[in-house]
Tab-separated table of N, CA, C and O in Angstrom:
chain	number	residue	atom	x	y	z
A	268	UNK	N	20.410	-54.996	-1.373
A	268	UNK	CA	19.597	-55.611	-0.470
A	268	UNK	C	19.318	-54.853	0.680
A	268	UNK	O	20.198	-53.983	1.433
A	269	UNK	N	18.037	-54.137	0.967
A	269	UNK	CA	17.599	-53.142	2.181
A	269	UNK	C	16.762	-54.303	3.535
A	269	UNK	O	16.274	-55.114	2.920
A	270	UNK	N	18.047	-54.096	4.126
A	270	UNK	CA	17.438	-54.627	5.529
A	270	UNK	C	16.957	-53.809	6.553
A	270	UNK	O	17.816	-52.786	6.769
A	271	UNK	N	15.873	-54.245	7.215
A	271	UNK	CA	15.610	-53.416	8.498
A	271	UNK	C	16.447	-53.787	9.702
A	271	UNK	O	16.063	-54.695	10.423
A	272	UNK	N	17.247	-52.945	10.019
A	272	UNK	CA	18.186	-53.385	11.067
A	272	UNK	C	17.775	-53.601	12.386
A	272	UNK	O	18.147	-54.753	13.116
A	273	UNK	N	16.835	-52.763	12.881
A	273	UNK	CA	16.131	-52.968	13.986
A	273	UNK	C	15.655	-54.422	14.258
A	273	UNK	O	15.456	-55.028	15.270
A	274	UNK	N	14.651	-54.779	13.279
A	274	UNK	CA	13.676	-55.891	13.048
A	274	UNK	C	14.681	-57.090	12.859
A	274	UNK	O	14.323	-58.051	13.634
A	275	UNK	N	15.757	-57.085	12.547
A	275	UNK	CA	16.679	-58.178	11.595
A	275	UNK	C	17.783	-58.265	13.574
A	275	UNK	O	17.551	-59.416	13.700
A	276	UNK	N	17.829	-57.086	14.332
A	276	UNK	CA	18.526	-57.704	15.507
A	276	UNK	C	17.387	-58.247	16.354
A	276	UNK	O	17.827	-58.878	17.271
A	277	UNK	N	15.982	-57.710	16.273
A	277	UNK	CA	14.993	-58.463	17.331
A	277	UNK	C	15.098	-60.221	16.740
A	277	UNK	O	14.739	-60.632	17.972
A	278	UNK	N	15.125	-60.321	15.571
A	278	UNK	CA	14.870	-61.880	15.153
A	278	UNK	C	16.193	-62.342	15.979
A	278	UNK	O	15.927	-63.573	16.378
A	279	UNK	N	17.489	-61.715	15.801
A	279	UNK	CA	18.490	-62.363	16.397
A	279	UNK	C	18.653	-62.267	17.754
A	279	UNK	O	18.470	-63.504	18.377
A	280	UNK	N	18.020	-61.669	18.693
A	280	UNK	CA	17.955	-61.636	19.836
A	280	UNK	C	16.707	-62.845	20.195
A	280	UNK	O	16.986	-63.554	21.383
A	281	UNK	N	15.701	-62.946	19.377
A	281	UNK	CA	14.708	-63.702	19.748
A	281	UNK	C	15.325	-65.130	19.993
A	281	UNK	O	15.270	-66.267	20.188
A	282	UNK	N	16.043	-65.255	18.535
A	282	UNK	CA	16.729	-66.766	18.438
A	282	UNK	C	17.581	-67.287	19.515
A	282	UNK	O	17.819	-68.467	19.605
A	283	UNK	N	18.638	-66.012	19.933
A	283	UNK	CA	19.520	-66.478	20.935
A	283	UNK	C	18.940	-66.708	22.226
A	283	UNK	O	19.342	-67.614	23.030
A	284	UNK	N	17.450	-66.326	22.537
A	284	UNK	CA	16.892	-66.726	23.689
A	284	UNK	C	16.251	-68.140	23.830
A	284	UNK	O	15.858	-68.279	24.951
A	285	UNK	N	15.387	-68.078	22.615
A	285	UNK	CA	14.397	-68.955	22.468
A	285	UNK	C	14.857	-70.312	21.607
A	285	UNK	O	14.002	-71.341	21.703
A	286	UNK	N	15.222	-70.280	20.848
A	286	UNK	CA	15.844	-71.146	19.811
A	286	UNK	C	16.600	-72.397	20.555
A	286	UNK	O	17.401	-72.183	21.668
A	287	UNK	N	16.060	-73.700	19.872
A	287	UNK	CA	17.100	-75.147	20.550
A	287	UNK	C	18.266	-75.117	20.274
A	287	UNK	O	19.133	-75.620	20.832
A	288	UNK	N	18.649	-74.581	19.007
A	288	UNK	CA	19.879	-74.305	18.867
A	288	UNK	C	20.300	-73.008	18.168
A	288	UNK	O	20.113	-72.705	16.923
A	289	UNK	N	20.529	-72.023	19.191
A	289	UNK	CA	20.813	-70.664	18.932
A	289	UNK	C	21.946	-70.338	18.140
A	289	UNK	O	21.444	-69.561	17.235
A	290	UNK	N	22.976	-70.841	17.771
A	290	UNK	CA	24.173	-70.429	17.180
A	290	UNK	C	23.622	-70.958	15.633
A	290	UNK	O	24.047	-70.343	14.671
A	291	UNK	N	22.857	-71.999	15.395
A	291	UNK	CA	22.473	-72.695	14.168
A	291	UNK	C	21.635	-71.751	13.475
A	291	UNK	O	21.330	-71.187	12.419
A	292	UNK	N	20.745	-71.602	14.704
A	292	UNK	CA	19.262	-70.548	14.311
A	292	UNK	C	19.977	-69.303	13.557
A	292	UNK	O	19.485	-68.833	12.420
A	293	UNK	N	20.903	-68.779	14.325
A	293	UNK	CA	21.108	-67.221	13.892
A	293	UNK	C	22.091	-67.577	12.475
A	293	UNK	O	22.240	-66.478	11.605
A	294	UNK	N	22.726	-68.791	12.596
A	294	UNK	CA	23.624	-68.668	11.204
A	294	UNK	C	22.864	-69.034	10.208
A	294	UNK	O	23.164	-68.330	9.306
A	295	UNK	N	21.935	-69.723	10.221
A	295	UNK	CA	20.507	-69.795	9.021
A	295	UNK	C	20.093	-68.583	8.786
A	295	UNK	O	19.957	-68.340	7.446
A	296	UNK	N	19.752	-67.602	10.022
A	296	UNK	CA	18.973	-66.534	9.485
A	296	UNK	C	19.899	-65.464	8.574
A	296	UNK	O	19.536	-65.188	7.886
A	297	UNK	N	21.281	-65.537	9.152
A	297	UNK	CA	22.142	-64.904	8.205
A	297	UNK	C	22.212	-65.403	6.726
A	297	UNK	O	22.209	-64.677	5.790
A	298	UNK	N	22.390	-66.728	6.653
A	298	UNK	CA	22.622	-67.136	5.377
A	298	UNK	C	21.530	-67.154	4.504
A	298	UNK	O	21.581	-67.166	3.357
A	299	UNK	N	20.167	-67.091	5.044
A	299	UNK	CA	19.222	-66.860	4.169
A	299	UNK	C	19.070	-65.462	3.172
A	299	UNK	O	18.351	-65.652	1.749
A	300	UNK	N	19.854	-64.520	4.009
A	300	UNK	CA	19.994	-63.367	2.883
A	300	UNK	C	20.895	-63.265	2.101
A	300	UNK	O	20.868	-62.650	1.036
A	301	UNK	N	21.536	-64.353	1.963
A	301	UNK	CA	22.994	-64.406	0.935
A	301	UNK	C	22.300	-65.452	-0.548
A	301	UNK	O	22.768	-65.592	-1.505
A	302	UNK	N	21.103	-66.077	-0.184
A	302	UNK	CA	20.508	-66.603	-0.990
A	302	UNK	C	19.149	-66.173	-1.655
A	302	UNK	O	18.413	-66.858	-2.662
A	303	UNK	N	19.001	-64.885	-1.468
A	303	UNK	CA	17.746	-64.479	-2.250
A	303	UNK	C	17.987	-63.950	-3.520
A	303	UNK	O	19.144	-63.081	-3.698
A	304	UNK	N	17.374	-63.897	-4.359
A	304	UNK	CA	17.288	-63.407	-5.895
A	304	UNK	C	17.239	-61.957	-5.640
A	304	UNK	O	16.750	-61.650	-4.430
A	305	UNK	N	17.530	-61.149	-6.774
A	305	UNK	CA	16.997	-59.778	-6.943
A	305	UNK	C	15.821	-59.403	-7.072
A	305	UNK	O	15.223	-58.357	-6.762
A	306	UNK	N	14.910	-60.470	-7.448
A	306	UNK	CA	13.747	-60.204	-7.858
A	306	UNK	C	12.612	-60.585	-7.119
A	306	UNK	O	11.042	-60.723	-7.374
A	307	UNK	N	12.931	-61.284	-6.084
A	307	UNK	CA	11.805	-61.724	-4.999
A	307	UNK	C	12.482	-62.357	-3.735
A	307	UNK	O	13.782	-62.107	-3.505
A	308	UNK	N	11.587	-62.810	-2.439
A	308	UNK	CA	12.222	-62.974	-1.179
A	308	UNK	C	12.141	-64.486	-1.154
A	308	UNK	O	12.031	-65.216	0.081
A	309	UNK	N	12.148	-65.285	-2.414
A	309	UNK	CA	12.030	-66.607	-2.176
A	309	UNK	C	13.481	-67.077	-2.143
A	309	UNK	O	14.421	-66.609	-2.709
A	310	UNK	N	13.712	-68.281	-1.097
A	310	UNK	CA	14.697	-68.966	-0.744
A	310	UNK	C	14.778	-69.880	-1.790
A	310	UNK	O	14.081	-70.761	-1.732
A	311	UNK	N	15.806	-69.809	-2.656
A	311	UNK	CA	15.927	-70.424	-4.130
A	311	UNK	C	16.995	-71.655	-3.973
A	311	UNK	O	17.003	-72.215	-5.164
A	312	UNK	N	17.623	-71.771	-2.858
A	312	UNK	CA	18.202	-73.166	-2.793
A	312	UNK	C	18.014	-74.301	-2.353
A	312	UNK	O	16.612	-74.017	-1.143
A	313	UNK	N	18.030	-75.477	-2.208
A	313	UNK	CA	17.355	-76.599	-1.635
A	313	UNK	C	17.412	-76.640	-0.125
A	313	UNK	O	18.563	-76.041	0.433
A	314	UNK	N	16.865	-77.520	0.307
A	314	UNK	CA	17.064	-77.770	1.923
A	314	UNK	C	18.114	-78.439	2.187
A	314	UNK	O	18.766	-77.812	3.134
A	315	UNK	N	18.612	-79.183	1.333
A	315	UNK	CA	19.983	-80.137	1.675
A	315	UNK	C	20.886	-79.007	1.347
A	315	UNK	O	21.963	-78.957	2.208
A	316	UNK	N	21.009	-78.033	0.080
A	316	UNK	CA	22.121	-76.870	0.375
A	316	UNK	C	22.193	-76.244	1.273
A	316	UNK	O	23.375	-75.666	1.988
A	317	UNK	N	21.122	-75.629	2.066
A	317	UNK	CA	21.296	-74.829	2.711
A	317	UNK	C	21.499	-75.346	3.948
A	317	UNK	O	22.326	-74.609	4.805
A	318	UNK	N	21.177	-76.547	4.403
A	318	UNK	CA	21.610	-77.311	5.185
A	318	UNK	C	22.818	-77.516	5.650
A	318	UNK	O	23.851	-77.070	6.736
A	319	UNK	N	23.821	-77.629	4.506
A	319	UNK	CA	25.252	-77.773	4.305
A	319	UNK	C	25.619	-76.610	4.554
A	319	UNK	O	26.921	-76.355	5.308
A	320	UNK	N	25.265	-75.399	4.055
A	320	UNK	CA	25.777	-74.088	4.403
A	320	UNK	C	25.817	-73.790	5.927
A	320	UNK	O	26.722	-73.094	6.292
A	321	UNK	N	24.695	-74.201	6.409
A	321	UNK	CA	24.766	-74.014	8.156
A	321	UNK	C	25.310	-75.212	9.021
A	321	UNK	O	25.452	-74.767	10.081
A	322	UNK	N	25.461	-76.428	8.256
A	322	UNK	CA	26.106	-76.995	8.998
A	322	UNK	C	25.342	-77.737	9.694
A	322	UNK	O	25.536	-78.195	11.068
A	323	UNK	N	24.119	-78.442	9.653
A	323	UNK	CA	23.142	-79.104	10.190
A	323	UNK	C	22.479	-80.058	9.392
A	323	UNK	O	22.748	-80.049	7.945
A	324	UNK	N	22.119	-81.242	9.853
A	324	UNK	CA	21.129	-82.158	8.758
A	324	UNK	C	19.852	-81.506	8.266
A	324	UNK	O	19.649	-80.518	8.935
A	325	UNK	N	19.409	-82.004	7.029
A	325	UNK	CA	18.537	-81.105	6.469
A	325	UNK	C	17.168	-81.173	7.479
A	325	UNK	O	16.382	-80.278	7.515
A	326	UNK	N	17.016	-82.410	8.323
A	326	UNK	CA	15.626	-82.428	9.305
A	326	UNK	C	15.769	-80.993	10.225
A	326	UNK	O	14.829	-80.590	10.580
A	327	UNK	N	17.305	-80.920	10.807
A	327	UNK	CA	17.457	-79.958	11.673
A	327	UNK	C	17.200	-78.484	11.026
A	327	UNK	O	16.285	-77.466	11.722
A	328	UNK	N	17.566	-78.461	9.655
A	328	UNK	CA	17.128	-77.408	9.297
A	328	UNK	C	15.595	-76.938	9.110
A	328	UNK	O	15.532	-75.919	9.150
A	329	UNK	N	14.780	-77.939	8.631
A	329	UNK	CA	13.589	-77.535	8.549
A	329	UNK	C	12.823	-77.545	10.152
A	329	UNK	O	11.974	-76.503	10.236
A	330	UNK	N	13.459	-77.830	11.305
A	330	UNK	CA	12.975	-77.356	12.505
A	330	UNK	C	13.565	-75.882	12.511
A	330	UNK	O	13.060	-75.500	13.139
A	331	UNK	N	14.604	-75.757	12.008
A	331	UNK	CA	14.977	-74.209	12.411
A	331	UNK	C	14.264	-73.301	11.780
A	331	UNK	O	14.001	-72.167	11.536
A	332	UNK	N	13.594	-73.764	10.359
A	332	UNK	CA	13.019	-72.911	9.603
A	332	UNK	C	11.271	-72.768	10.207
A	332	UNK	O	10.891	-71.614	10.455
A	333	UNK	N	11.216	-73.725	10.872
A	333	UNK	CA	9.720	-73.608	11.468
A	333	UNK	C	9.878	-72.787	12.704
A	333	UNK	O	9.065	-71.978	13.009
A	334	UNK	N	10.958	-72.799	13.563
A	334	UNK	CA	11.439	-71.664	14.545
A	334	UNK	C	11.197	-70.441	14.064
A	334	UNK	O	10.230	-69.230	14.307
A	335	UNK	N	11.803	-69.836	13.024
A	335	UNK	CA	11.463	-68.664	12.311
A	335	UNK	C	9.852	-68.600	11.797
A	335	UNK	O	9.694	-67.324	11.585
A	336	UNK	N	9.707	-69.568	11.541
A	336	UNK	CA	8.335	-69.241	10.488
A	336	UNK	C	7.137	-69.171	12.052
A	336	UNK	O	6.538	-68.063	12.018
A	337	UNK	N	7.562	-69.497	13.024
A	337	UNK	CA	6.626	-69.333	14.070
A	337	UNK	C	6.836	-67.680	14.741
A	337	UNK	O	5.803	-67.184	15.170
A	338	UNK	N	7.673	-66.970	14.251
A	338	UNK	CA	7.927	-65.734	14.579
A	338	UNK	C	7.821	-64.960	13.389
A	338	UNK	O	7.637	-63.327	13.611
A	339	UNK	N	7.467	-65.308	12.459
A	339	UNK	CA	6.917	-64.554	10.856
A	339	UNK	C	8.020	-64.319	10.472
A	339	UNK	O	8.235	-63.218	9.459
A	340	UNK	N	9.277	-64.542	10.870
A	340	UNK	CA	10.478	-63.941	10.055
A	340	UNK	C	10.422	-64.959	8.525
A	340	UNK	O	11.193	-64.173	7.446
A	341	UNK	N	9.825	-65.917	8.366
A	341	UNK	CA	9.696	-66.487	7.011
A	341	UNK	C	8.172	-67.095	6.993
A	341	UNK	O	7.623	-67.270	8.221
A	342	UNK	N	8.068	-67.247	5.751
A	342	UNK	CA	7.019	-68.117	5.704
A	342	UNK	C	6.878	-69.032	4.581
A	342	UNK	O	7.919	-68.958	3.685
A	343	UNK	N	5.823	-69.938	4.458
A	343	UNK	CA	6.123	-70.959	3.496
A	343	UNK	C	4.748	-70.963	2.374
A	343	UNK	O	3.856	-70.396	3.107
A	344	UNK	N	4.915	-71.261	1.348
A	344	UNK	CA	3.558	-71.478	0.656
A	344	UNK	C	3.819	-73.539	0.028
A	344	UNK	O	4.849	-73.298	-0.568
A	345	UNK	N	2.873	-73.811	0.008
A	345	UNK	CA	3.301	-75.034	-0.657
A	345	UNK	C	2.761	-75.063	-2.056
A	345	UNK	O	2.019	-74.495	-2.408
A	346	UNK	N	3.547	-76.000	-2.550
A	346	UNK	CA	3.369	-76.057	-4.286
A	346	UNK	C	3.255	-77.611	-4.193
A	346	UNK	O	4.500	-78.311	-4.179
A	347	UNK	N	2.310	-78.133	-4.489
A	347	UNK	CA	2.203	-79.571	-4.780
A	347	UNK	C	2.578	-80.210	-3.686
A	347	UNK	O	2.145	-80.141	-2.268
A	348	UNK	N	3.572	-81.112	-3.858
A	348	UNK	CA	3.899	-81.917	-2.696
A	348	UNK	C	5.198	-81.277	-1.990
A	348	UNK	O	5.860	-81.421	-1.141
A	349	UNK	N	5.704	-80.272	-2.489
A	349	UNK	CA	6.765	-79.459	-1.925
A	349	UNK	C	6.451	-77.821	-0.973
A	349	UNK	O	5.196	-77.604	-1.276
A	350	UNK	N	7.352	-77.535	-0.790
A	350	UNK	CA	7.109	-76.310	0.132
A	350	UNK	C	8.241	-75.319	-0.331
A	350	UNK	O	9.447	-75.480	-0.368
A	351	UNK	N	7.731	-73.928	-0.541
A	351	UNK	CA	8.925	-72.934	-0.853
A	351	UNK	C	8.916	-71.827	0.138
A	351	UNK	O	7.856	-71.630	0.807
A	352	UNK	N	9.825	-71.293	0.694
A	352	UNK	CA	9.861	-70.495	1.693
A	352	UNK	C	10.574	-69.265	1.401
A	352	UNK	O	11.123	-69.153	0.420
A	353	UNK	N	9.995	-68.207	1.774
A	353	UNK	CA	10.058	-66.663	1.617
A	353	UNK	C	10.665	-65.857	3.084
A	353	UNK	O	10.382	-66.341	4.058
A	354	UNK	N	11.517	-65.289	2.943
A	354	UNK	CA	11.887	-64.381	4.165
A	354	UNK	C	11.024	-63.366	3.898
A	354	UNK	O	10.738	-62.640	2.979
A	355	UNK	N	10.305	-63.071	4.915
A	355	UNK	CA	9.386	-61.704	5.518
A	355	UNK	C	10.088	-60.644	4.742
A	355	UNK	O	10.838	-59.941	5.320
A	356	UNK	N	9.485	-60.026	3.694
A	356	UNK	CA	9.900	-58.654	3.056
A	356	UNK	C	10.027	-57.481	3.968
A	356	UNK	O	10.745	-56.539	3.378
A	357	UNK	N	9.213	-57.513	5.029
A	357	UNK	CA	9.264	-56.042	5.857
A	357	UNK	C	10.723	-56.351	6.774
A	357	UNK	O	11.210	-55.281	7.021
A	358	UNK	N	11.463	-57.494	6.764
A	358	UNK	CA	12.807	-57.683	7.119
A	358	UNK	C	14.017	-57.344	6.689
A	358	UNK	O	14.883	-56.883	6.967
A	359	UNK	N	13.779	-57.740	5.351
A	359	UNK	CA	14.593	-57.274	4.074
A	359	UNK	C	14.232	-57.840	3.216
A	359	UNK	O	13.782	-58.547	2.969
A	360	UNK	N	14.515	-57.009	2.124
A	360	UNK	CA	14.485	-57.315	0.575
A	360	UNK	C	15.367	-56.752	-0.414
A	360	UNK	O	15.928	-55.566	-0.099
A	361	UNK	N	15.482	-57.440	-1.746
A	361	UNK	CA	15.835	-56.515	-2.804
A	361	UNK	C	14.929	-55.477	-3.550
A	361	UNK	O	15.228	-54.967	-4.461
A	362	UNK	N	13.603	-55.576	-3.241
A	362	UNK	CA	12.757	-55.218	-4.215
A	362	UNK	C	12.983	-53.772	-3.796
A	362	UNK	O	13.162	-53.290	-2.399
A	363	UNK	N	12.256	-53.058	-4.690
A	363	UNK	CA	12.091	-51.631	-4.582
A	363	UNK	C	10.653	-51.127	-4.796
A	363	UNK	O	9.821	-51.418	-5.701
A	364	UNK	N	10.523	-49.713	-4.278
A	364	UNK	CA	9.133	-48.921	-4.833
A	364	UNK	C	7.943	-49.717	-4.637
A	364	UNK	O	7.745	-50.356	-3.390
A	365	UNK	N	7.036	-49.696	-5.573
A	365	UNK	CA	5.700	-50.415	-5.256
A	365	UNK	C	5.919	-51.844	-5.131
A	365	UNK	O	4.831	-52.294	-4.434
A	366	UNK	N	6.771	-52.723	-5.784
A	366	UNK	CA	6.872	-53.841	-5.798
A	366	UNK	C	6.873	-54.459	-4.359
A	366	UNK	O	6.523	-55.210	-3.695
A	367	UNK	N	8.001	-53.638	-3.512
A	367	UNK	CA	8.348	-53.778	-2.334
A	367	UNK	C	6.997	-53.482	-1.210
A	367	UNK	O	7.002	-54.320	-0.682
A	368	UNK	N	6.422	-52.364	-1.874
A	368	UNK	CA	5.110	-51.922	-0.730
A	368	UNK	C	4.370	-52.825	-0.787
A	368	UNK	O	3.812	-53.287	0.201
A	369	UNK	N	4.158	-53.456	-2.130
A	369	UNK	CA	2.817	-54.508	-2.146
A	369	UNK	C	3.527	-55.803	-1.540
A	369	UNK	O	2.467	-56.324	-0.715
A	370	UNK	N	4.489	-56.309	-1.539
A	370	UNK	CA	5.104	-57.514	-0.933
A	370	UNK	C	5.078	-57.380	0.490
A	370	UNK	O	4.648	-58.196	1.266
A	371	UNK	N	5.486	-56.296	1.007
A	371	UNK	CA	5.530	-55.860	2.326
A	371	UNK	C	3.864	-55.951	2.808
A	371	UNK	O	3.623	-56.303	3.853
A	372	UNK	N	2.944	-55.298	2.382
A	372	UNK	CA	1.400	-55.320	2.576
A	372	UNK	C	1.088	-56.874	2.963
A	372	UNK	O	0.197	-56.743	3.339
A	373	UNK	N	1.587	-57.524	1.977
A	373	UNK	CA	0.959	-58.755	1.609
A	373	UNK	C	1.394	-59.974	2.595
A	373	UNK	O	0.778	-60.951	2.884
A	374	UNK	N	2.693	-59.653	3.322
A	374	UNK	CA	3.451	-60.662	3.840
A	374	UNK	C	2.546	-61.110	5.269
A	374	UNK	O	2.146	-60.005	6.023
A	375	UNK	N	3.002	-61.987	5.897
A	375	UNK	CA	2.097	-62.192	7.168
A	375	UNK	C	2.853	-61.505	8.588
A	375	UNK	O	3.904	-60.913	8.237
A	376	UNK	N	2.069	-61.440	9.293
A	376	UNK	CA	2.803	-60.468	10.355
A	376	UNK	C	3.939	-61.042	11.229
A	376	UNK	O	4.030	-62.160	11.295
A	377	UNK	N	4.785	-60.178	11.940
A	377	UNK	CA	5.933	-60.447	12.722
A	377	UNK	C	5.214	-60.967	14.029
A	377	UNK	O	4.079	-60.048	14.282
A	378	UNK	N	5.691	-61.870	14.370
A	378	UNK	CA	5.506	-62.120	15.681
A	378	UNK	C	6.540	-62.283	16.840
A	378	UNK	O	6.611	-63.260	17.624
A	379	UNK	N	7.085	-61.034	16.943
A	379	UNK	CA	8.208	-60.886	17.954
A	379	UNK	C	7.925	-60.814	19.247
A	379	UNK	O	6.890	-59.775	19.347
A	380	UNK	N	7.956	-61.108	19.918
A	380	UNK	CA	7.833	-60.781	21.460
A	380	UNK	C	8.469	-59.632	22.501
A	380	UNK	O	8.104	-59.007	23.300
A	381	UNK	N	9.469	-59.487	21.922
A	381	UNK	CA	10.542	-58.649	22.555
A	381	UNK	C	10.437	-57.632	22.318
A	381	UNK	O	9.950	-57.057	21.121
A	382	UNK	N	10.342	-56.548	23.314
A	382	UNK	CA	10.169	-55.012	22.685
A	382	UNK	C	11.311	-54.469	22.023
A	382	UNK	O	12.223	-54.798	22.106
A	383	UNK	N	10.947	-53.750	21.214
A	383	UNK	CA	12.033	-53.018	20.275
A	383	UNK	C	12.723	-52.196	21.020
A	383	UNK	O	12.744	-52.040	22.138
A	384	UNK	N	14.013	-52.215	20.578
A	384	UNK	CA	14.913	-51.182	21.465
A	384	UNK	C	16.228	-52.079	22.233
A	384	UNK	O	17.015	-52.486	21.699
């Protein structure tokens, strides 16, 4: 797993300052990296399972994911009536080489407001 440490830390700083539930938001952010498969940045566990891992209700988990989506840390794709979430590969990915480069180029932009550093 390649994680961009400076950007990861900026997400954590943003969540601790701006989230309605900072501890749960940071827990979710860390937990997302434990459920990524080796060949994509798609979050493959269900909302209910992720909520259980974080210790929140599924509705609260959705609210936390919306906070992460607002800053570009995650993004979603609609599939029929469902939604699939992905961790922005600029922040961290198992992907390598040209596959990683393409995924990062196609990812939505990060919208973190805190300066780097």
